[in-house]
mmCIF file of C-alpha atoms and ligand atoms in Angstrom:
data_model
loop_
_atom_site.group_PDB
_atom_site.id
_atom_site.type_symbol
_atom_site.label_atom_id
_atom_site.label_comp_id
_atom_site.label_asym_id
_atom_site.label_seq_id
_atom_site.Cartn_x
_atom_site.Cartn_y
_atom_site.Cartn_z
ATOM 1 C CA MET A 129 84.955 62.693 70.976
ATOM 2 C CA LYS A 130 85.773 59.964 68.334
ATOM 3 C CA THR A 131 88.017 61.498 65.515
ATOM 4 C CA ILE A 132 86.733 60.552 61.967
ATOM 5 C CA LYS A 133 89.589 59.248 59.759
ATOM 6 C CA ARG A 134 87.949 58.916 56.667
ATOM 7 C CA ILE A 135 84.870 60.579 54.962
ATOM 8 C CA GLY A 136 83.158 60.364 51.596
ATOM 9 C CA VAL A 137 81.748 63.019 49.141
ATOM 10 C CA LEU A 138 79.173 62.655 46.537
ATOM 11 C CA THR A 139 77.057 64.796 44.188
ATOM 12 C CA SER A 140 73.333 63.619 43.532
ATOM 13 C CA GLY A 141 70.063 64.984 41.787
ATOM 14 C CA GLY A 142 70.529 67.451 39.030
ATOM 15 C CA ASP A 143 73.966 68.838 38.226
ATOM 16 C CA ALA A 144 74.807 72.342 39.043
ATOM 17 C CA PRO A 145 77.848 74.727 38.217
ATOM 18 C CA GLY A 146 79.895 74.928 41.324
ATOM 19 C CA MET A 147 79.535 71.272 42.474
ATOM 20 C CA ASN A 148 83.131 70.813 41.419
ATOM 21 C CA ALA A 149 84.293 73.719 43.697
ATOM 22 C CA ALA A 150 82.461 72.020 46.483
ATOM 23 C CA VAL A 151 83.979 68.854 46.001
ATOM 24 C CA ARG A 152 87.441 70.431 45.769
ATOM 25 C CA ALA A 153 87.033 72.331 48.976
ATOM 26 C CA VAL A 154 85.767 69.297 50.918
ATOM 27 C CA THR A 155 88.712 67.306 49.645
ATOM 28 C CA ARG A 156 91.371 69.804 50.163
ATOM 29 C CA LEU A 157 90.331 70.821 53.781
ATOM 30 C CA ALA A 158 89.573 67.205 54.991
ATOM 31 C CA LEU A 159 93.180 66.194 53.685
ATOM 32 C CA TYR A 160 94.626 69.189 55.417
ATOM 33 C CA LYS A 161 92.786 68.153 58.711
ATOM 34 C CA GLY A 162 94.421 64.696 58.241
ATOM 35 C CA VAL A 163 91.017 62.998 57.038
ATOM 36 C CA GLU A 164 90.990 60.674 54.177
ATOM 37 C CA VAL A 165 88.587 61.326 51.357
ATOM 38 C CA MET A 166 86.775 58.800 49.257
ATOM 39 C CA GLY A 167 84.976 60.223 46.069
ATOM 40 C CA ILE A 168 81.649 58.455 45.393
ATOM 41 C CA TYR A 169 80.703 58.429 41.905
ATOM 42 C CA ASN A 170 77.189 58.672 40.292
ATOM 43 C CA GLY A 171 75.395 59.962 43.462
ATOM 44 C CA TYR A 172 73.801 57.318 45.869
ATOM 45 C CA GLN A 173 74.293 54.731 43.123
ATOM 46 C CA GLY A 174 77.887 54.868 43.708
ATOM 47 C CA LEU A 175 77.305 53.507 47.316
ATOM 48 C CA ILE A 176 75.143 50.691 45.593
ATOM 49 C CA ASP A 177 77.469 49.674 43.035
ATOM 50 C CA ASP A 178 80.757 50.251 45.023
ATOM 51 C CA ASN A 179 81.896 52.964 42.482
ATOM 52 C CA ILE A 180 84.449 54.470 44.792
ATOM 53 C CA LYS A 181 87.929 56.058 44.448
ATOM 54 C CA GLU A 182 90.220 57.630 47.068
ATOM 55 C CA LEU A 183 90.849 61.258 46.266
ATOM 56 C CA HIS A 184 94.056 62.952 46.774
ATOM 57 C CA GLU A 185 95.077 66.723 46.591
ATOM 58 C CA ARG A 186 95.695 66.562 42.849
ATOM 59 C CA ASP A 187 92.662 64.627 42.001
ATOM 60 C CA VAL A 188 90.646 67.738 42.318
ATOM 61 C CA SER A 189 93.081 70.047 40.471
ATOM 62 C CA PHE A 190 91.747 72.299 37.740
ATOM 63 C CA ILE A 191 88.209 71.591 38.596
ATOM 64 C CA ILE A 192 87.011 74.811 40.335
ATOM 65 C CA ASN A 193 86.371 76.429 36.835
ATOM 66 C CA ARG A 194 84.594 73.472 35.449
ATOM 67 C CA GLY A 195 80.847 73.084 35.039
ATOM 68 C CA GLY A 196 78.838 69.663 35.592
ATOM 69 C CA THR A 197 80.348 67.431 38.297
ATOM 70 C CA MET A 198 83.382 65.368 38.291
ATOM 71 C CA LEU A 199 81.926 62.593 40.578
ATOM 72 C CA TYR A 200 78.934 62.540 37.914
ATOM 73 C CA THR A 201 75.349 62.325 39.331
ATOM 74 C CA ALA A 202 72.366 59.994 39.022
ATOM 75 C CA ARG A 203 68.993 59.385 40.174
ATOM 76 C CA CYS A 204 68.936 56.246 42.154
ATOM 77 C CA ASP A 205 65.703 54.647 42.950
ATOM 78 C CA GLU A 206 66.925 51.730 44.841
ATOM 79 C CA PHE A 207 68.418 54.109 47.591
ATOM 80 C CA ARG A 208 64.668 54.930 48.452
ATOM 81 C CA GLU A 209 64.311 51.225 49.519
ATOM 82 C CA ALA A 210 65.581 49.724 52.899
ATOM 83 C CA SER A 211 67.460 47.059 50.989
ATOM 84 C CA GLY A 212 69.329 50.082 48.994
ATOM 85 C CA ILE A 213 70.200 51.824 52.300
ATOM 86 C CA LYS A 214 71.664 48.560 53.670
ATOM 87 C CA LYS A 215 73.669 48.162 50.556
ATOM 88 C CA ALA A 216 75.141 51.672 50.969
ATOM 89 C CA VAL A 217 75.900 51.033 54.634
ATOM 90 C CA ASP A 218 77.653 47.868 53.929
ATOM 91 C CA THR A 219 79.691 49.541 51.270
ATOM 92 C CA CYS A 220 80.649 52.567 53.721
ATOM 93 C CA SER A 221 81.801 50.005 56.275
ATOM 94 C CA ARG A 222 83.809 48.140 53.686
ATOM 95 C CA HIS A 223 85.655 51.353 52.835
ATOM 96 C CA GLY A 224 85.709 52.593 56.404
ATOM 97 C CA ILE A 225 83.799 55.791 55.231
ATOM 98 C CA GLU A 226 82.747 57.295 58.614
ATOM 99 C CA GLY A 227 80.872 60.243 57.421
ATOM 100 C CA ILE A 228 79.462 61.729 54.069
ATOM 101 C CA VAL A 229 79.220 65.146 52.576
ATOM 102 C CA THR A 230 76.343 65.005 50.089
ATOM 103 C CA ILE A 231 76.016 67.878 47.612
ATOM 104 C CA GLY A 232 72.557 68.143 45.960
ATOM 105 C CA GLY A 233 68.928 69.139 46.233
ATOM 106 C CA ASP A 234 66.040 68.452 48.654
ATOM 107 C CA GLY A 235 65.746 64.707 47.553
ATOM 108 C CA THR A 236 69.474 64.226 48.187
ATOM 109 C CA PHE A 237 68.888 65.554 51.600
ATOM 110 C CA ARG A 238 65.898 62.931 52.105
ATOM 111 C CA GLY A 239 68.581 60.579 51.321
ATOM 112 C CA ALA A 240 71.136 61.892 53.738
ATOM 113 C CA VAL A 241 68.695 61.626 56.534
ATOM 114 C CA ASP A 242 68.004 57.894 55.859
ATOM 115 C CA LEU A 243 71.605 57.120 55.624
ATOM 116 C CA THR A 244 72.403 59.162 58.870
ATOM 117 C CA ASP A 245 69.676 57.052 60.545
ATOM 118 C CA ALA A 246 71.342 53.899 59.329
ATOM 119 C CA GLY A 247 74.403 54.865 60.959
ATOM 120 C CA VAL A 248 76.512 56.934 58.442
ATOM 121 C CA PRO A 249 76.450 60.510 59.343
ATOM 122 C CA CYS A 250 75.752 63.058 56.562
ATOM 123 C CA ILE A 251 75.980 66.602 56.052
ATOM 124 C CA GLY A 252 74.123 68.170 53.061
ATOM 125 C CA ILE A 253 75.259 71.120 50.852
ATOM 126 C CA PRO A 254 72.605 72.498 48.704
ATOM 127 C CA GLY A 255 73.670 72.333 44.948
ATOM 128 C CA THR A 256 70.972 73.020 42.646
ATOM 129 C CA ILE A 257 70.220 75.671 39.916
ATOM 130 C CA ASP A 258 66.783 76.346 41.037
ATOM 131 C CA ASN A 259 67.302 77.889 44.352
ATOM 132 C CA ASP A 260 64.551 75.812 45.783
ATOM 133 C CA ILE A 261 66.204 75.011 49.158
ATOM 134 C CA ALA A 262 64.192 77.518 51.473
ATOM 135 C CA SER A 263 66.738 77.200 54.355
ATOM 136 C CA THR A 264 69.431 78.862 52.377
ATOM 137 C CA GLU A 265 69.254 82.298 50.702
ATOM 138 C CA MET A 266 71.421 80.881 47.756
ATOM 139 C CA THR A 267 71.922 77.306 46.495
ATOM 140 C CA ILE A 268 75.214 76.438 44.560
ATOM 141 C CA GLY A 269 74.656 76.877 40.758
ATOM 142 C CA PHE A 270 71.866 79.448 41.038
ATOM 143 C CA ASP A 271 74.123 82.332 40.110
ATOM 144 C CA THR A 272 75.925 80.813 37.115
ATOM 145 C CA ALA A 273 72.493 79.653 35.640
ATOM 146 C CA MET A 274 70.952 83.226 36.032
ATOM 147 C CA ASN A 275 74.131 84.640 34.374
ATOM 148 C CA THR A 276 73.603 82.142 31.511
ATOM 149 C CA VAL A 277 69.879 83.052 31.166
ATOM 150 C CA VAL A 278 70.758 86.728 31.031
ATOM 151 C CA GLU A 279 73.486 86.229 28.130
ATOM 152 C CA LEU A 280 70.782 83.960 26.252
ATOM 153 C CA ILE A 281 67.654 86.255 26.771
ATOM 154 C CA ASP A 282 69.956 89.417 25.761
ATOM 155 C CA LYS A 283 70.456 87.516 22.483
ATOM 156 C CA LEU A 284 66.863 86.711 22.119
ATOM 157 C CA ARG A 285 66.025 90.309 22.787
ATOM 158 C CA ASP A 286 68.380 91.575 20.043
ATOM 159 C CA THR A 287 66.264 89.609 17.486
ATOM 160 C CA SER A 288 62.922 90.410 19.189
ATOM 161 C CA GLU A 289 63.971 94.202 18.754
ATOM 162 C CA SER A 290 64.775 93.697 14.900
ATOM 163 C CA HIS A 291 61.608 92.065 14.180
ATOM 164 C CA ALA A 292 59.596 94.099 16.519
ATOM 165 C CA ARG A 293 58.225 90.881 18.665
ATOM 166 C CA CYS A 294 57.525 89.497 21.784
ATOM 167 C CA THR A 295 59.470 86.453 23.163
ATOM 168 C CA VAL A 296 57.963 84.189 25.876
ATOM 169 C CA VAL A 297 61.132 82.691 27.320
ATOM 170 C CA GLU A 298 60.756 79.586 29.529
ATOM 171 C CA VAL A 299 63.623 79.212 32.229
ATOM 172 C CA MET A 300 64.183 76.502 34.666
ATOM 173 C CA GLY A 301 62.792 76.384 38.349
ATOM 174 C CA ARG A 302 60.151 73.567 39.041
ATOM 175 C CA ASP A 303 59.350 74.656 42.516
ATOM 176 C CA ALA A 304 60.683 78.179 42.568
ATOM 177 C CA GLY A 305 60.488 81.010 40.336
ATOM 178 C CA ASP A 306 63.747 82.658 41.648
ATOM 179 C CA ILE A 307 65.690 82.269 38.281
ATOM 180 C CA ALA A 308 62.542 83.927 36.513
ATOM 181 C CA LEU A 309 62.299 86.679 38.893
ATOM 182 C CA GLN A 310 65.782 87.735 39.174
ATOM 183 C CA THR A 311 66.499 87.404 35.616
ATOM 184 C CA SER A 312 63.341 89.235 34.556
ATOM 185 C CA ILE A 313 64.818 92.264 36.452
ATOM 186 C CA ALA A 314 68.293 91.841 34.657
ATOM 187 C CA VAL A 315 67.012 91.714 31.161
ATOM 188 C CA GLY A 316 64.346 94.232 31.427
ATOM 189 C CA ALA A 317 61.245 91.804 31.084
ATOM 190 C CA VAL A 318 57.723 92.895 31.061
ATOM 191 C CA THR A 319 56.872 90.445 33.601
ATOM 192 C CA ALA A 320 58.096 87.267 35.130
ATOM 193 C CA VAL A 321 55.518 84.698 35.315
ATOM 194 C CA ILE A 322 55.792 82.321 38.246
ATOM 195 C CA LYS A 323 53.760 79.813 40.516
ATOM 196 C CA GLU A 324 54.168 81.909 43.623
ATOM 197 C CA ILE A 325 52.708 84.942 42.604
ATOM 198 C CA PRO A 326 49.461 85.335 40.281
ATOM 199 C CA THR A 327 50.217 87.534 37.097
ATOM 200 C CA ASP A 328 47.619 89.946 36.036
ATOM 201 C CA PHE A 329 47.580 89.550 32.267
ATOM 202 C CA ASP A 330 44.998 92.487 31.688
ATOM 203 C CA HIS A 331 47.561 94.814 33.079
ATOM 204 C CA VAL A 332 50.572 93.321 31.170
ATOM 205 C CA ILE A 333 48.769 93.271 27.980
ATOM 206 C CA ASP A 334 47.669 97.009 28.538
ATOM 207 C CA LYS A 335 51.206 97.707 29.298
ATOM 208 C CA MET A 336 52.312 96.254 26.348
ATOM 209 C CA VAL A 337 49.884 97.810 23.940
ATOM 210 C CA GLU A 338 50.635 101.191 25.484
ATOM 211 C CA ALA A 339 54.273 100.887 25.138
ATOM 212 C CA ARG A 340 53.980 99.633 21.515
ATOM 213 C CA LYS A 341 52.015 102.982 20.769
ATOM 214 C CA ASN A 342 54.977 104.820 22.326
ATOM 215 C CA GLY A 343 57.496 103.109 20.155
ATOM 216 C CA LYS A 344 58.514 100.060 22.154
ATOM 217 C CA ARG A 345 59.729 97.373 19.681
ATOM 218 C CA ASN A 346 60.724 94.242 21.680
ATOM 219 C CA PHE A 347 59.026 92.632 24.747
ATOM 220 C CA ILE A 348 60.220 89.774 26.773
ATOM 221 C CA ILE A 349 58.248 87.698 29.068
ATOM 222 C CA VAL A 350 59.923 85.207 31.236
ATOM 223 C CA ALA A 351 57.936 82.203 32.587
ATOM 224 C CA ALA A 352 59.282 79.612 35.113
ATOM 225 C CA GLU A 353 59.224 75.882 34.063
ATOM 226 C CA GLY A 354 57.148 75.279 37.149
ATOM 227 C CA MET A 355 53.923 76.876 35.125
ATOM 228 C CA GLY A 356 53.737 73.667 33.107
ATOM 229 C CA HIS A 357 55.072 72.082 30.253
ATOM 230 C CA ASP A 358 52.963 73.417 27.610
ATOM 231 C CA TYR A 359 52.332 76.857 29.446
ATOM 232 C CA GLY A 360 54.876 78.930 27.518
ATOM 233 C CA GLU A 361 53.333 78.118 24.196
ATOM 234 C CA GLU A 362 49.928 78.721 25.258
ATOM 235 C CA LEU A 363 51.054 81.901 26.955
ATOM 236 C CA SER A 364 52.696 83.170 23.530
ATOM 237 C CA LYS A 365 49.346 82.374 21.596
ATOM 238 C CA MET A 366 47.226 84.321 24.118
ATOM 239 C CA ILE A 367 49.708 87.384 24.309
ATOM 240 C CA GLU A 368 49.842 87.470 20.582
ATOM 241 C CA LYS A 369 46.056 87.302 20.299
ATOM 242 C CA ARG A 370 45.344 89.858 22.888
ATOM 243 C CA SER A 371 47.997 92.386 22.276
ATOM 244 C CA GLY A 372 48.098 91.998 18.426
ATOM 245 C CA ILE A 373 52.046 91.922 18.757
ATOM 246 C CA GLU A 374 53.701 89.039 17.203
ATOM 247 C CA THR A 375 54.954 86.558 19.742
ATOM 248 C CA ARG A 376 57.418 83.672 19.760
ATOM 249 C CA PHE A 377 58.273 81.106 22.449
ATOM 250 C CA ALA A 378 61.717 79.857 23.497
ATOM 251 C CA ARG A 379 62.492 77.245 26.000
ATOM 252 C CA LEU A 380 66.160 77.484 27.268
ATOM 253 C CA ALA A 381 66.152 73.907 28.840
ATOM 254 C CA HIS A 382 69.278 72.134 29.800
ATOM 255 C CA ILE A 383 71.804 74.827 28.435
ATOM 256 C CA GLN A 384 71.199 76.790 31.728
ATOM 257 C CA ARG A 385 72.661 73.994 33.776
ATOM 258 C CA GLY A 386 76.090 73.915 32.104
ATOM 259 C CA GLY A 387 79.162 76.228 31.783
ATOM 260 C CA SER A 388 81.950 77.340 34.066
ATOM 261 C CA PRO A 389 80.723 78.539 37.509
ATOM 262 C CA THR A 390 80.583 82.392 38.146
ATOM 263 C CA LEU A 391 82.876 83.794 40.959
ATOM 264 C CA ARG A 392 79.910 83.919 43.240
ATOM 265 C CA ASP A 393 79.253 80.101 42.713
ATOM 266 C CA ARG A 394 82.878 79.214 43.308
ATOM 267 C CA VAL A 395 83.152 81.323 46.479
ATOM 268 C CA LEU A 396 79.866 79.798 47.998
ATOM 269 C CA ALA A 397 80.742 76.241 47.135
ATOM 270 C CA THR A 398 84.084 76.637 48.545
ATOM 271 C CA GLN A 399 82.634 78.250 51.908
ATOM 272 C CA MET A 400 80.152 75.467 52.086
ATOM 273 C CA GLY A 401 82.360 72.772 51.408
ATOM 274 C CA CYS A 402 84.884 73.898 54.052
ATOM 275 C CA ALA A 403 81.967 74.463 56.554
ATOM 276 C CA ALA A 404 80.681 71.005 55.906
ATOM 277 C CA VAL A 405 84.042 69.302 56.541
ATOM 278 C CA GLU A 406 84.641 71.439 59.879
ATOM 279 C CA ASN A 407 81.268 70.387 61.203
ATOM 280 C CA LEU A 408 81.717 66.697 60.159
ATOM 281 C CA VAL A 409 85.099 66.283 61.819
ATOM 282 C CA GLU A 410 83.580 67.883 64.930
ATOM 283 C CA GLY A 411 81.121 65.184 65.085
ATOM 284 C CA GLN A 412 78.178 67.144 63.752
ATOM 285 C CA MET A 413 75.670 65.362 61.498
ATOM 286 C CA LYS A 414 72.333 65.715 59.841
ATOM 287 C CA GLN A 415 72.943 69.267 59.017
ATOM 288 C CA VAL A 416 72.602 71.276 55.740
ATOM 289 C CA MET A 417 74.769 74.331 55.110
ATOM 290 C CA CYS A 418 72.779 77.613 54.477
ATOM 291 C CA LEU A 419 73.756 80.958 53.644
ATOM 292 C CA ARG A 420 72.372 83.659 55.633
ATOM 293 C CA GLY A 421 73.623 87.350 55.125
ATOM 294 C CA ASN A 422 77.395 86.553 54.645
ATOM 295 C CA ASN A 423 77.804 83.742 56.927
ATOM 296 C CA ILE A 424 77.530 79.875 56.392
ATOM 297 C CA VAL A 425 75.164 78.555 59.369
ATOM 298 C CA ALA A 426 74.374 75.192 59.777
ATOM 299 C CA MET A 427 70.674 73.966 60.161
ATOM 300 C CA ASP A 428 69.216 70.719 61.249
ATOM 301 C CA ILE A 429 68.401 68.720 58.094
ATOM 302 C CA TYR A 430 64.943 67.758 59.274
ATOM 303 C CA ASP A 431 64.331 71.471 60.136
ATOM 304 C CA ALA A 432 65.662 72.436 56.539
ATOM 305 C CA LEU A 433 63.386 69.886 54.860
ATOM 306 C CA THR A 434 60.364 71.138 57.017
ATOM 307 C CA VAL A 435 61.077 74.638 56.130
ATOM 308 C CA ASP A 436 60.858 73.575 52.396
ATOM 309 C CA LYS A 437 57.635 71.924 53.149
ATOM 310 C CA LEU A 438 56.211 75.271 54.613
ATOM 311 C CA MET A 439 57.575 77.081 51.718
ATOM 312 C CA LYS A 440 55.709 74.984 49.135
ATOM 313 C CA GLY A 441 52.615 74.714 51.259
ATOM 314 C CA LYS A 442 53.135 71.168 51.803
ATOM 315 C CA LEU A 443 53.039 70.919 55.734
ATOM 316 C CA SER A 444 50.048 69.397 57.211
ATOM 317 C CA PRO A 445 48.425 70.842 60.143
ATOM 318 C CA ASP A 446 49.525 67.872 62.213
ATOM 319 C CA GLU A 447 53.034 67.852 61.250
ATOM 320 C CA GLU A 448 52.951 71.781 62.310
ATOM 321 C CA ASP A 449 51.281 70.960 65.598
ATOM 322 C CA ARG A 450 54.233 68.786 66.527
ATOM 323 C CA ILE A 451 56.845 71.651 66.060
ATOM 324 C CA PRO A 452 57.793 73.496 69.045
ATOM 325 C CA PRO A 453 56.433 76.968 68.822
ATOM 326 C CA ASN A 454 59.922 78.801 69.134
ATOM 327 C CA LYS A 455 61.108 76.570 66.328
ATOM 328 C CA LEU A 456 57.981 77.019 64.237
ATOM 329 C CA TYR A 457 58.416 80.786 64.555
ATOM 330 C CA GLU A 458 61.776 80.713 63.199
ATOM 331 C CA MET A 459 60.905 78.534 60.270
ATOM 332 C CA LYS A 460 57.942 80.718 59.405
ATOM 333 C CA ARG A 461 60.101 83.955 59.614
ATOM 334 C CA ILE A 462 62.603 82.351 57.056
ATOM 335 C CA VAL A 463 59.748 81.514 54.662
ATOM 336 C CA ALA A 464 58.015 84.818 55.172
ATOM 337 C CA ASP A 465 61.287 86.721 54.417
ATOM 338 C CA LYS A 466 61.620 84.766 51.110
ATOM 339 C CA GLN A 467 58.251 85.395 50.178
ATOM 340 C CA ALA A 468 58.486 89.013 50.747
ATOM 341 C CA TYR A 469 61.605 89.195 48.904
ATOM 342 C CA LYS A 470 60.009 87.545 45.772
ATOM 343 C CA LYS A 471 56.864 90.108 46.094
ATOM 344 C CA TYR A 472 59.418 92.996 46.252
ATOM 345 C CA LEU A 473 61.290 91.795 43.167
ATOM 346 C CA ASN A 474 57.997 91.248 41.463
ATOM 347 C CA TYR A 475 56.838 94.719 42.324
ATOM 348 C CA ILE A 476 60.062 96.070 40.889
ATOM 349 C CA ILE A 477 59.717 94.546 37.442
ATOM 350 C CA ASP A 478 56.103 95.534 37.390
ATOM 351 C CA HIS A 479 56.820 99.205 38.097
ATOM 352 C CA ILE A 480 60.146 99.959 36.072
ATOM 353 C CA THR A 481 59.458 97.882 33.002
ATOM 354 C CA LEU A 482 57.168 99.076 30.304
HETATM 355 P P1 LIG B 82 67.301 68.636 42.242
HETATM 356 O O1 LIG B 82 66.572 69.662 42.923
HETATM 357 O O2 LIG B 82 68.431 69.191 41.447
HETATM 358 O O3 LIG B 82 66.268 67.661 41.366
HETATM 359 P P2 LIG B 82 67.506 66.500 44.148
HETATM 360 O O4 LIG B 82 68.757 66.234 45.176
HETATM 361 O O5 LIG B 82 66.064 66.975 44.776
HETATM 362 O O6 LIG B 82 68.076 67.477 43.073
HETATM 363 P P3 LIG B 82 66.331 64.000 43.409
HETATM 364 O O7 LIG B 82 66.339 63.365 42.190
HETATM 365 O O8 LIG B 82 65.058 64.346 43.987
HETATM 366 O O9 LIG B 82 67.087 65.364 43.164
HETATM 367 O O10 LIG B 82 67.109 63.059 44.529
HETATM 368 C C1 LIG B 82 68.369 62.739 44.331
HETATM 369 C C2 LIG B 82 68.534 61.265 44.957
HETATM 370 O O11 LIG B 82 68.200 61.272 46.225
HETATM 371 C C3 LIG B 82 67.487 60.111 44.244
HETATM 372 O O12 LIG B 82 67.820 59.583 43.041
HETATM 373 C C4 LIG B 82 67.497 59.284 45.416
HETATM 374 O O13 LIG B 82 68.589 58.247 45.315
HETATM 375 C C5 LIG B 82 67.577 59.897 46.797
HETATM 376 N N1 LIG B 82 66.466 60.334 47.282
HETATM 377 C C6 LIG B 82 65.470 61.207 46.795
HETATM 378 N N2 LIG B 82 64.422 61.031 47.616
HETATM 379 C C7 LIG B 82 64.592 60.126 48.630
HETATM 380 C C8 LIG B 82 64.017 59.777 49.702
HETATM 381 N N3 LIG B 82 62.507 60.286 49.967
HETATM 382 N N4 LIG B 82 64.567 58.897 50.326
HETATM 383 C C9 LIG B 82 65.665 58.305 50.240
HETATM 384 N N5 LIG B 82 66.358 58.748 49.198
HETATM 385 C C10 LIG B 82 65.964 59.715 48.258
#
């Protein structure tokens, strides 16, 4: 087996707290194993622009506690073209980069597949606050974002209580309502409005009116960003009109992305960073690191992207027919588990919040 002498590491797509912890783990473990590490700046754009610098142990000091990403990130459209991939491959060969750990979301993984196919083996680490990578139970940044959301909604709830109002809060999550669901439980929201599960607003309004009669002053409704840009404001108007309870709208927006990562995200990022390096130096490639139970397991990157499509209902019947039945069964099981968990969380919200 050919031993890898030098790898690259990059962060791409939306930033997420904990990306730095992953970069640190990748760098430190690779160096420990005698593999040199090149930091690629601005995501795939850094491979096009040759924005690359060698990383030593101390270059990743004191970043485990920092939000954002020290390697920065960018959306790079040129990388979607064959000419962009060629430039990236040329840059890697000039720097002697034999494999890359790519930290980001599903778009980043699609880029990693293209780069692997062009001759530079890649391994993906899921870093995105939305938790919208179906193959892993948790993505890096999700826990921190949720804790930030809880802190902010607790504050909104104080003022809602003082003024006897309802507040509709929009939280992040374009394709997945995970942030909305879990934070709804944590802040005692009346309901979570997400794309994946329809909301029975007649029931919600009845619940609110009844609770108001019994003395409840504040109401929080959490809506996921994926419901649409104007959805939260429209929903606020509808709730106020139908319940007679004064209702305000608040969008938490990008504040959810920043801040120091939680312990959970630091540990997850460190475990995934180490596992990625172990696998890359063993000659594995085209994998995504996934959390299942307490373990980090590797999943083929194509399979991970297919599970995402299944989850989002975007897998065509033709594509489905081409998957071997045993593999399809496993993929459907992963998706069914996630969907069942969301339904369960939704059930809890509906039954224990007034
Ligand atoms: P997030 O979920 O936080 O938005 P992401 O990784 O999905 O993260 P994207 O902007 O979709 O974010 O992708 C990041 C980068 O990956 C893109 O700017 C582009 O350079 C590359 N990329 C995305 N899709 C593809 C694709 N289909 N083929 C090649 N490269 C891609």
